[in-house]
Coordinates of C-alpha atoms in Angstrom, one line a residue:
X1 CA -24.4 41.1 -83.3
X2 CA -21.7 38.5 -83.5
X3 CA -23.6 35.2 -83.4
X4 CA -20.5 33.3 -82.5
X5 CA -20.6 35.1 -79.2
X6 CA -23.8 33.5 -78.0
X7 CA -22.8 31.4 -75.0
X8 CA -26.2 30.5 -73.5
X9 CA -24.6 28.4 -70.7
X10 CA -23.3 31.6 -69.0
X11 CA -26.9 32.9 -68.7
X12 CA -28.3 29.6 -67.6
X13 CA -29.7 30.9 -64.3
X14 CA -31.7 33.6 -66.1
X15 CA -32.9 31.3 -68.9
X16 CA -33.9 28.5 -66.5
X17 CA -35.8 30.9 -64.2
X18 CA -37.6 32.5 -67.2
X19 CA -38.7 29.0 -68.3
X20 CA -39.7 27.9 -64.8
X21 CA -41.6 31.1 -64.0
X22 CA -43.5 30.9 -67.3
X23 CA -44.4 27.3 -66.6
X24 CA -45.6 28.2 -63.1
X25 CA -47.7 30.9 -64.6
X26 CA -49.4 28.4 -66.9
X27 CA -49.8 25.7 -64.2
X28 CA -51.2 28.3 -61.8
X29 CA -54.0 29.1 -64.3
X30 CA -55.4 25.5 -63.7
X31 CA -54.9 25.5 -59.9
X32 CA -58.2 25.7 -58.0
X33 CA -56.7 25.8 -54.5
X34 CA -57.1 29.4 -53.2
X35 CA -54.1 28.8 -50.9
X36 CA -51.9 28.2 -54.0
X37 CA -49.9 25.5 -52.1
X38 CA -48.6 23.9 -55.3
X39 CA -47.5 27.3 -56.7
X40 CA -45.8 28.1 -53.5
X41 CA -43.7 24.9 -53.5
X42 CA -43.0 25.2 -57.2
X43 CA -41.7 28.7 -56.7
X44 CA -39.4 27.6 -53.9
X45 CA -38.3 24.7 -56.0
X46 CA -37.4 27.0 -58.9
X47 CA -35.2 29.1 -56.5
X48 CA -33.4 25.9 -55.4
X49 CA -32.7 25.0 -59.1
X50 CA -31.2 28.4 -60.0
X51 CA -29.3 28.5 -56.7
X52 CA -27.6 25.1 -57.6
X53 CA -26.7 26.5 -61.1
X54 CA -25.2 29.7 -59.7
X55 CA -23.4 27.9 -56.9
X56 CA -21.9 25.5 -59.6
X57 CA -20.8 28.5 -61.7
X58 CA -19.2 30.2 -58.6
X59 CA -17.4 27.0 -57.5
X60 CA -16.2 26.4 -61.1
X61 CA -14.8 29.9 -61.4
X62 CA -17.1 30.8 -64.4
X63 CA -16.2 34.3 -65.6
X64 CA -16.8 35.6 -69.1
X65 CA -19.1 37.7 -71.2
X66 CA -21.7 36.8 -73.8
X67 CA -24.3 38.2 -76.1
X68 CA -21.8 40.6 -77.6
X69 CA -20.8 42.0 -74.2
X70 CA -24.4 42.7 -73.0
X71 CA -24.1 40.1 -70.3
X72 CA -21.3 39.2 -67.9
X73 CA -21.0 36.3 -65.5
X74 CA -18.4 36.9 -62.8
X75 CA -17.9 36.2 -59.1
X76 CA -19.7 39.3 -57.9
X77 CA -22.7 38.4 -60.0
X78 CA -22.7 34.8 -58.7
X79 CA -22.5 35.9 -55.0
X80 CA -25.2 38.6 -55.3
X81 CA -27.5 36.2 -57.2
X82 CA -27.2 33.6 -54.5
X83 CA -28.0 36.2 -51.9
X84 CA -31.0 37.3 -54.0
X85 CA -32.4 33.8 -54.3
X86 CA -32.2 33.4 -50.5
X87 CA -33.9 36.7 -49.9
X88 CA -36.8 36.0 -52.2
X89 CA -37.2 32.4 -50.8
X90 CA -37.4 33.8 -47.3
X91 CA -39.8 36.5 -48.4
X92 CA -42.1 33.8 -49.9
X93 CA -41.9 31.8 -46.7
X94 CA -42.6 34.8 -44.4
X95 CA -45.3 36.2 -46.6
X96 CA -47.3 33.1 -47.3
X97 CA -49.7 33.1 -44.3
X98 CA -50.2 36.9 -44.6
X99 CA -50.9 36.8 -48.3
X100 CA -53.3 33.9 -47.8
X101 CA -55.2 35.7 -45.0
X102 CA -55.6 38.9 -47.0
X103 CA -56.7 36.9 -50.1
X104 CA -53.7 38.1 -52.1
X105 CA -53.2 34.6 -53.7
X106 CA -56.5 34.5 -55.5
X107 CA -55.1 34.9 -59.0
X108 CA -51.6 33.5 -58.2
X109 CA -49.9 36.7 -59.3
X110 CA -47.9 37.0 -56.1
X111 CA -45.5 34.1 -56.8
X112 CA -45.1 34.7 -60.5
X113 CA -44.5 38.4 -60.1
X114 CA -41.9 37.7 -57.4
X115 CA -40.1 35.3 -59.8
X116 CA -40.1 37.8 -62.7
X117 CA -39.0 40.5 -60.3
X118 CA -36.1 38.3 -59.3
X119 CA -35.4 37.7 -63.0
X120 CA -35.1 41.5 -63.5
X121 CA -32.7 41.7 -60.6
X122 CA -30.5 38.9 -62.1
X123 CA -30.3 40.7 -65.4
X124 CA -29.4 44.0 -63.6
X125 CA -26.7 42.2 -61.6
X126 CA -25.1 40.6 -64.8
X127 CA -25.6 43.5 -67.2
X128 CA -22.5 45.0 -68.8
X129 CA -24.3 47.4 -71.1
X130 CA -26.6 50.3 -70.3
X131 CA -29.3 48.8 -72.5
X132 CA -29.3 45.5 -70.6
X133 CA -29.2 47.3 -67.3
X134 CA -32.3 49.3 -68.3
X135 CA -34.2 46.2 -69.4
X136 CA -33.5 44.4 -66.2
X137 CA -34.4 47.5 -64.1
X138 CA -37.8 47.9 -65.9
X139 CA -38.6 44.2 -65.5
X140 CA -38.0 44.4 -61.8
X141 CA -39.8 47.8 -61.4
X142 CA -42.9 46.8 -63.4
X143 CA -43.2 43.6 -61.3
X144 CA -42.9 45.6 -58.1
X145 CA -45.5 48.2 -59.2
X146 CA -48.0 45.4 -59.8
X147 CA -47.1 43.7 -56.5
X148 CA -47.7 46.9 -54.4
X149 CA -51.2 47.1 -56.0
X150 CA -52.1 43.4 -55.3
X151 CA -54.7 44.4 -52.7
X152 CA -56.8 46.3 -55.2
X153 CA -59.7 46.9 -52.7
X154 CA -57.3 48.4 -50.2
X155 CA -57.2 52.2 -50.7
X156 CA -53.8 52.8 -49.1
X157 CA -52.1 50.0 -51.1
X158 CA -53.6 51.4 -54.4
X159 CA -52.4 54.9 -53.5
X160 CA -48.9 53.6 -52.7
X161 CA -48.8 51.8 -56.0
X162 CA -49.8 54.9 -57.9
X163 CA -47.2 57.0 -56.1
X164 CA -44.5 54.4 -56.6
X165 CA -45.4 54.0 -60.3
X166 CA -45.4 57.8 -61.1
X167 CA -42.2 58.5 -59.2
X168 CA -40.6 55.3 -60.5
X169 CA -41.4 56.3 -64.1
X170 CA -39.9 59.7 -63.4
X171 CA -36.7 58.1 -62.1
X172 CA -36.5 55.8 -65.0
X173 CA -36.8 58.8 -67.3
X174 CA -33.9 60.4 -65.4
X175 CA -31.8 57.3 -65.8
X176 CA -32.7 56.8 -69.5
X177 CA -32.0 60.5 -70.3
X178 CA -28.6 60.2 -68.6
X179 CA -27.8 57.0 -70.5
X180 CA -28.7 58.7 -73.8
X181 CA -26.4 61.6 -73.0
X182 CA -23.6 59.2 -72.1
X183 CA -24.2 57.5 -75.4
X184 CA -24.1 60.8 -77.2
X185 CA -20.8 61.7 -75.6
X186 CA -19.1 58.3 -76.0
X187 CA -20.8 56.7 -78.9
X188 CA -21.4 53.4 -77.0
X189 CA -23.7 51.8 -74.5
X190 CA -21.2 49.1 -73.5
X191 CA -19.6 49.9 -70.1
X192 CA -16.1 48.9 -71.2
X193 CA -16.2 51.0 -74.3
X194 CA -17.6 54.0 -72.3
X195 CA -14.6 53.6 -69.9
X196 CA -12.2 53.7 -72.8
X197 CA -13.9 56.8 -74.2
X198 CA -13.8 58.5 -70.9
X199 CA -10.0 57.8 -70.6
X200 CA -9.7 59.1 -74.1
X201 CA -11.1 62.5 -73.2
X202 CA -14.9 62.2 -73.3
X203 CA -15.0 63.3 -69.7
X204 CA -14.3 66.9 -70.8
X205 CA -17.6 66.9 -72.8
X206 CA -20.4 69.0 -71.2
X207 CA -22.9 66.4 -72.5
X208 CA -21.1 63.8 -70.5
X209 CA -21.3 65.9 -67.3
X210 CA -25.0 66.4 -67.7
X211 CA -25.4 62.7 -68.4
X212 CA -23.5 61.8 -65.3
X213 CA -25.8 64.0 -63.2
X214 CA -28.9 62.4 -64.5
X215 CA -27.5 58.9 -64.1
X216 CA -26.6 59.6 -60.4
X217 CA -30.0 61.1 -59.8
X218 CA -31.7 58.0 -61.3
X219 CA -29.5 55.6 -59.2
X220 CA -30.2 57.7 -56.1
X221 CA -34.0 57.3 -56.6
X222 CA -33.6 53.5 -57.0
X223 CA -31.5 53.3 -53.8
X224 CA -34.1 55.5 -52.1
X225 CA -31.6 58.1 -50.8
X226 CA -32.2 61.8 -50.0
X227 CA -33.5 63.9 -51.8
X228 CA -35.1 61.2 -53.9
X229 CA -36.5 59.3 -50.9
X230 CA -40.0 60.7 -50.8
X231 CA -41.6 57.5 -52.1
X232 CA -39.9 55.2 -49.6
X233 CA -41.9 55.8 -46.4
X234 CA -45.3 56.0 -48.1
X235 CA -44.7 52.9 -50.3
X236 CA -43.3 50.9 -47.4
X237 CA -46.3 51.7 -45.3
X238 CA -49.0 51.3 -48.0
X239 CA -47.7 48.1 -49.6
X240 CA -48.8 44.8 -48.2
X241 CA -46.1 43.7 -45.7
X242 CA -44.8 40.8 -47.8
X243 CA -44.5 43.2 -50.8
X244 CA -42.7 45.7 -48.5
X245 CA -40.2 42.9 -47.7
X246 CA -39.9 42.1 -51.4
X247 CA -39.2 45.7 -52.1
X248 CA -36.8 46.3 -49.3
X249 CA -34.6 43.2 -49.5
X250 CA -33.4 41.6 -52.7
X251 CA -33.8 44.7 -55.0
X252 CA -31.1 46.4 -52.9
X253 CA -28.6 43.8 -54.0
X254 CA -29.4 44.4 -57.7
X255 CA -29.4 48.2 -57.3
X256 CA -26.0 48.0 -55.6
X257 CA -24.7 45.9 -58.5
X258 CA -26.1 48.3 -61.1
X259 CA -24.6 51.3 -59.3
X260 CA -21.2 49.7 -59.0
X261 CA -21.1 48.5 -62.6
X262 CA -22.1 52.0 -64.0
X263 CA -19.9 54.1 -61.7
X264 CA -16.9 51.8 -61.0
X265 CA -16.8 50.0 -64.3
X266 CA -18.0 52.4 -67.0
X267 CA -17.4 55.8 -65.3
X268 CA -14.4 55.2 -63.1
X269 CA -12.5 57.9 -65.0
X270 CA -15.1 60.4 -63.8
X271 CA -14.7 59.4 -60.1
X272 CA -13.6 62.9 -59.2
X273 CA -17.0 64.2 -60.5
X274 CA -19.4 61.5 -59.0
X275 CA -17.6 61.1 -55.6
X276 CA -18.7 64.5 -54.3
X277 CA -22.3 63.9 -55.4
X278 CA -22.3 60.5 -53.6
X279 CA -20.8 62.2 -50.5
X280 CA -23.6 64.9 -50.4
X281 CA -26.3 62.2 -51.0
X282 CA -24.8 60.0 -48.3
X283 CA -24.6 62.7 -45.6
X284 CA -28.1 64.0 -46.4
X285 CA -29.5 60.4 -46.2
X286 CA -27.8 59.8 -42.9
X287 CA -29.1 63.0 -41.5
X288 CA -32.7 63.0 -42.8
X289 CA -33.1 59.2 -42.4
X290 CA -32.0 59.0 -38.8
X291 CA -33.5 62.3 -37.5
X292 CA -36.9 61.5 -39.1
X293 CA -37.0 57.9 -37.9
X294 CA -36.9 59.2 -34.3
X295 CA -40.3 60.8 -34.7
X296 CA -42.0 57.7 -36.2
X297 CA -44.6 55.7 -34.3
X298 CA -45.3 53.4 -37.2
X299 CA -42.8 50.4 -37.3
X300 CA -42.9 50.2 -41.1
X301 CA -42.2 53.9 -41.6
X302 CA -39.4 53.7 -39.0
X303 CA -37.8 50.9 -40.9
X304 CA -38.3 52.9 -44.2
X305 CA -36.4 55.8 -42.8
X306 CA -33.9 53.4 -41.4
X307 CA -33.4 52.1 -45.0
X308 CA -32.7 55.6 -46.2
X309 CA -29.9 56.0 -43.6
X310 CA -28.4 52.6 -44.4
X311 CA -28.3 53.3 -48.1
X312 CA -26.4 56.5 -47.1
X313 CA -23.8 54.2 -45.5
X314 CA -23.6 52.1 -48.7
X315 CA -22.9 55.3 -50.7
X316 CA -20.0 56.1 -48.3
X317 CA -18.5 52.8 -49.1
X318 CA -18.9 53.3 -52.9
X319 CA -17.2 56.7 -52.8
X320 CA -14.2 55.4 -50.9
X321 CA -12.8 53.2 -53.6
X322 CA -10.8 55.9 -55.5
X323 CA -8.5 58.3 -53.8
X324 CA -7.1 61.0 -56.2
X325 CA -7.2 58.6 -59.1
X326 CA -5.6 55.8 -57.1
X327 CA -7.6 52.6 -57.1
X328 CA -5.4 50.5 -54.9
X329 CA -8.0 50.3 -52.2
X330 CA -11.0 49.9 -54.5
X331 CA -11.5 46.2 -54.0
X332 CA -11.5 46.5 -50.2
X333 CA -13.8 49.6 -50.2
X334 CA -16.4 48.1 -52.7
X335 CA -16.1 44.7 -51.0
X336 CA -16.9 46.4 -47.7
X337 CA -20.0 48.1 -49.3
X338 CA -21.1 44.8 -50.7
X339 CA -20.7 43.1 -47.3
X340 CA -22.8 46.0 -45.8
X341 CA -25.6 45.5 -48.4
X342 CA -25.8 41.7 -47.9
X343 CA -25.9 42.0 -44.1
X344 CA -28.5 44.8 -44.3
X345 CA -30.7 42.6 -46.5
X346 CA -30.4 39.8 -43.9
X347 CA -31.4 42.2 -41.1
X348 CA -34.3 43.6 -43.1
X349 CA -35.7 40.1 -43.8
X350 CA -35.8 39.5 -40.0
X351 CA -37.3 42.9 -39.2
X352 CA -40.2 42.5 -41.5
X353 CA -40.4 38.9 -40.6
X354 CA -41.3 40.0 -37.0
X355 CA -43.9 42.4 -38.4
X356 CA -45.5 39.5 -40.4
X357 CA -45.2 37.2 -37.4
X358 CA -47.3 39.5 -35.2
X359 CA -49.8 40.4 -37.9
X360 CA -52.9 38.2 -38.2
X361 CA -56.3 38.3 -39.9
X362 CA -57.9 41.6 -39.2
X363 CA -54.9 43.0 -37.4
X364 CA -51.8 44.7 -38.9
X365 CA -48.7 45.0 -36.7
X366 CA -47.9 48.5 -37.7
X367 CA -47.2 50.4 -34.6
X368 CA -44.0 50.1 -32.5
X369 CA -46.4 49.8 -29.5
X370 CA -47.7 46.6 -31.0
X371 CA -44.4 45.0 -29.8
X372 CA -45.2 45.8 -26.1
X373 CA -44.2 43.0 -23.8
X374 CA -43.1 40.6 -26.5
X375 CA -40.5 39.2 -24.2
X376 CA -43.3 37.8 -22.0
X377 CA -45.2 36.4 -24.8
X378 CA -42.2 34.9 -26.6
X379 CA -38.7 35.2 -25.2
X380 CA -37.3 33.6 -28.4
X381 CA -38.7 36.2 -30.8
X382 CA -38.0 39.0 -28.3
X383 CA -34.3 37.8 -28.5
X384 CA -34.5 37.9 -32.3
X385 CA -35.8 41.5 -32.2
X386 CA -33.0 42.5 -29.9
X387 CA -30.4 41.0 -32.2
X388 CA -32.0 42.7 -35.3
X389 CA -32.2 46.1 -33.6
X390 CA -28.6 45.8 -32.3
X391 CA -27.4 44.9 -35.7
X392 CA -29.2 47.8 -37.4
X393 CA -27.8 50.1 -34.8
X394 CA -24.3 48.7 -35.3
X395 CA -23.8 47.4 -31.7
X396 CA -21.3 44.6 -31.2
X397 CA -21.2 41.6 -31.3
X398 CA -23.8 41.6 -34.2
X399 CA -22.9 41.5 -37.9
X400 CA -24.2 45.0 -38.4
X401 CA -21.3 46.3 -36.2
X402 CA -18.7 44.7 -38.5
X403 CA -20.5 46.0 -41.6
X404 CA -20.3 49.6 -40.4
X405 CA -16.7 49.0 -39.3
X406 CA -15.8 47.8 -42.8
X407 CA -17.2 51.0 -44.4
X408 CA -15.7 53.3 -41.8
X409 CA -12.2 51.7 -42.3
X410 CA -12.6 52.3 -46.1
X411 CA -13.6 55.9 -45.5
X412 CA -10.6 56.6 -43.1
X413 CA -8.3 54.8 -45.5
X414 CA -9.3 57.1 -48.3
X415 CA -8.7 60.1 -46.1
X416 CA -12.4 61.0 -45.6
X417 CA -12.1 61.3 -41.8
X418 CA -14.7 64.0 -41.5
X419 CA -17.3 61.9 -43.3
X420 CA -16.4 58.9 -41.0
X421 CA -17.0 61.1 -37.9
X422 CA -20.3 62.3 -39.3
X423 CA -21.3 58.7 -40.1
X424 CA -20.5 57.6 -36.5
X425 CA -22.4 60.6 -35.1
X426 CA -25.6 59.9 -37.1
X427 CA -25.3 56.2 -36.2
X428 CA -25.3 57.1 -32.5
X429 CA -28.5 59.2 -33.2
X430 CA -30.0 56.2 -35.0
X431 CA -29.3 53.9 -32.1
X432 CA -31.9 55.8 -30.1
X433 CA -34.9 54.6 -32.1
X434 CA -33.6 51.1 -32.4
X435 CA -33.1 50.8 -28.7
X436 CA -36.6 52.3 -28.2
X437 CA -38.0 49.2 -29.9
X438 CA -35.9 47.0 -27.6
X439 CA -37.2 48.9 -24.6
X440 CA -40.8 48.4 -25.9
X441 CA -40.2 44.7 -26.2
X442 CA -38.6 44.1 -22.8
X443 CA -39.9 46.8 -20.5
X444 CA -43.5 47.7 -21.5
X445 CA -46.5 45.8 -20.3
X446 CA -48.2 43.6 -23.0
X447 CA -51.8 44.5 -24.1
X448 CA -54.3 42.5 -22.1
X449 CA -55.9 41.1 -25.2
X450 CA -52.7 40.2 -27.0
X451 CA -53.3 36.8 -28.6
X452 CA -50.8 33.9 -28.6
X453 CA -48.2 34.0 -31.4
X454 CA -48.9 31.5 -34.1
X455 CA -46.8 30.6 -37.1
X456 CA -46.0 27.6 -39.3
X457 CA -43.0 25.5 -38.5
X458 CA -41.3 26.8 -41.7
X459 CA -41.8 30.4 -40.6
X460 CA -40.6 29.8 -37.1
X461 CA -37.5 27.9 -38.3
X462 CA -36.7 30.6 -40.9
X463 CA -37.1 33.4 -38.5
X464 CA -35.0 31.7 -35.8
X465 CA -32.3 30.9 -38.3
X466 CA -32.5 34.6 -39.5
X467 CA -31.8 35.8 -36.0
X468 CA -29.0 33.2 -35.4
X469 CA -27.2 34.4 -38.6
X470 CA -27.1 37.9 -37.3
X471 CA -25.0 36.7 -34.4
X472 CA -23.3 33.8 -36.2
X473 CA -22.0 35.8 -39.2
X474 CA -20.4 38.2 -36.7
X475 CA -18.3 35.3 -35.6
X476 CA -17.2 34.4 -39.1
X477 CA -17.1 37.9 -40.5
X478 CA -13.6 37.5 -41.9
X479 CA -14.5 34.8 -44.5
X480 CA -17.6 36.7 -45.7
X481 CA -15.8 40.0 -46.1
X482 CA -13.0 38.2 -47.8
X483 CA -15.5 36.6 -50.2
X484 CA -16.9 40.0 -51.1
X485 CA -13.5 41.6 -51.6
X486 CA -12.3 38.7 -53.7
X487 CA -15.5 38.7 -55.8
X488 CA -15.0 42.5 -56.5
X489 CA -11.3 42.1 -57.2
X490 CA -11.8 39.3 -59.7
X491 CA -14.8 41.0 -61.4
X492 CA -13.3 44.5 -62.1
X493 CA -10.1 45.7 -63.6
X494 CA -8.9 48.2 -61.1

């Protein structure tokens, strides 16, 4: 290692978060309060601190590599990290009352694991080497395995944790095996050197081809797309709802960054090989995700299958960047996919926020029928549900419509008209189960024993803001898409 290339300032967000999370772990050991109020506020404070650092780096135009090319700080990383901080902060706010009522805060692991999970995501987002990518991925995954099993006395949660751990380990094996094959074919783990080796003829190597297949398979599992989606519904349903939210929101941003860096940075020269694989995975995910979601009566399982279909849309954006070796439209296509992921995470936060809002001690809001007559109990939150479902379905004027439009424009621009038509068709099928939720909220009679909806002021404010952003961001879509496109353009050498 070249020790003159150790610029710790570039990795300040990760270093500061690691120190703060470790300090919170120590402080929490001496906290007697079972509600962990101090730990909660310290965790939120830590997120504010790292958000200020990343915002400063973004506004200052910090872009460079350090640690001998293992780590990169660029605009895409800054934007995705800021979104990740916001997603984890909202998760902690939404999940606090639920975790407290289910006695998930007894040991204080919930907050510390959430911070270390975020640290893993940050490493994944800024990794420029297969080794650092894998280290970040494992840090995130191990934290999530433990979080899913936080309710140790709850059989379903324990079963979900076991299933997630076993299948996650299998996927990590796929990814690691693929990385080892790529290393064997190119002689390097650094993404820029792999790209150079591919341009130099390493793409004709059979070992490279097998490595690519294993890499795409591992990435597909982490994104939760078909046919590597089996764990998604069971884990989403079995995990405590705040953990489901932790699982379904911020990690998507990190996984997107990891996929983009591996495929569009290191293996762009093999685009003709991985694009057809992404197309098959995307169409299968749109089909299986949307068709299976129609049959679900569980709200969490429906949202899980919805996730699968939305990740299919993301893959369509990722495969639209290169057209017959021409990368002219890459920034717009990958920027559109990045915009899609960010808006999807925003919508997911709100959707599981509603589930947490309606859950209470001794009652889990798990069925779609639990939303019956919500409009009569709370017109405000019924309006939020309507906006969230319209956004997931891609109905204007919500931000979800513009996210789908950005991906479809990239698809058509790259000449994949048939795929665009299929995506629209499956989106229309998906609209059925989203509108079914709206119908349940507005047209079904509420249960006679339905209690009043109670939540803290912070929860109510966050959920209301969440719903308002679904509509507000649709009005200012241009600047956000432009930010994503510029971040991609300045971070990659297309």
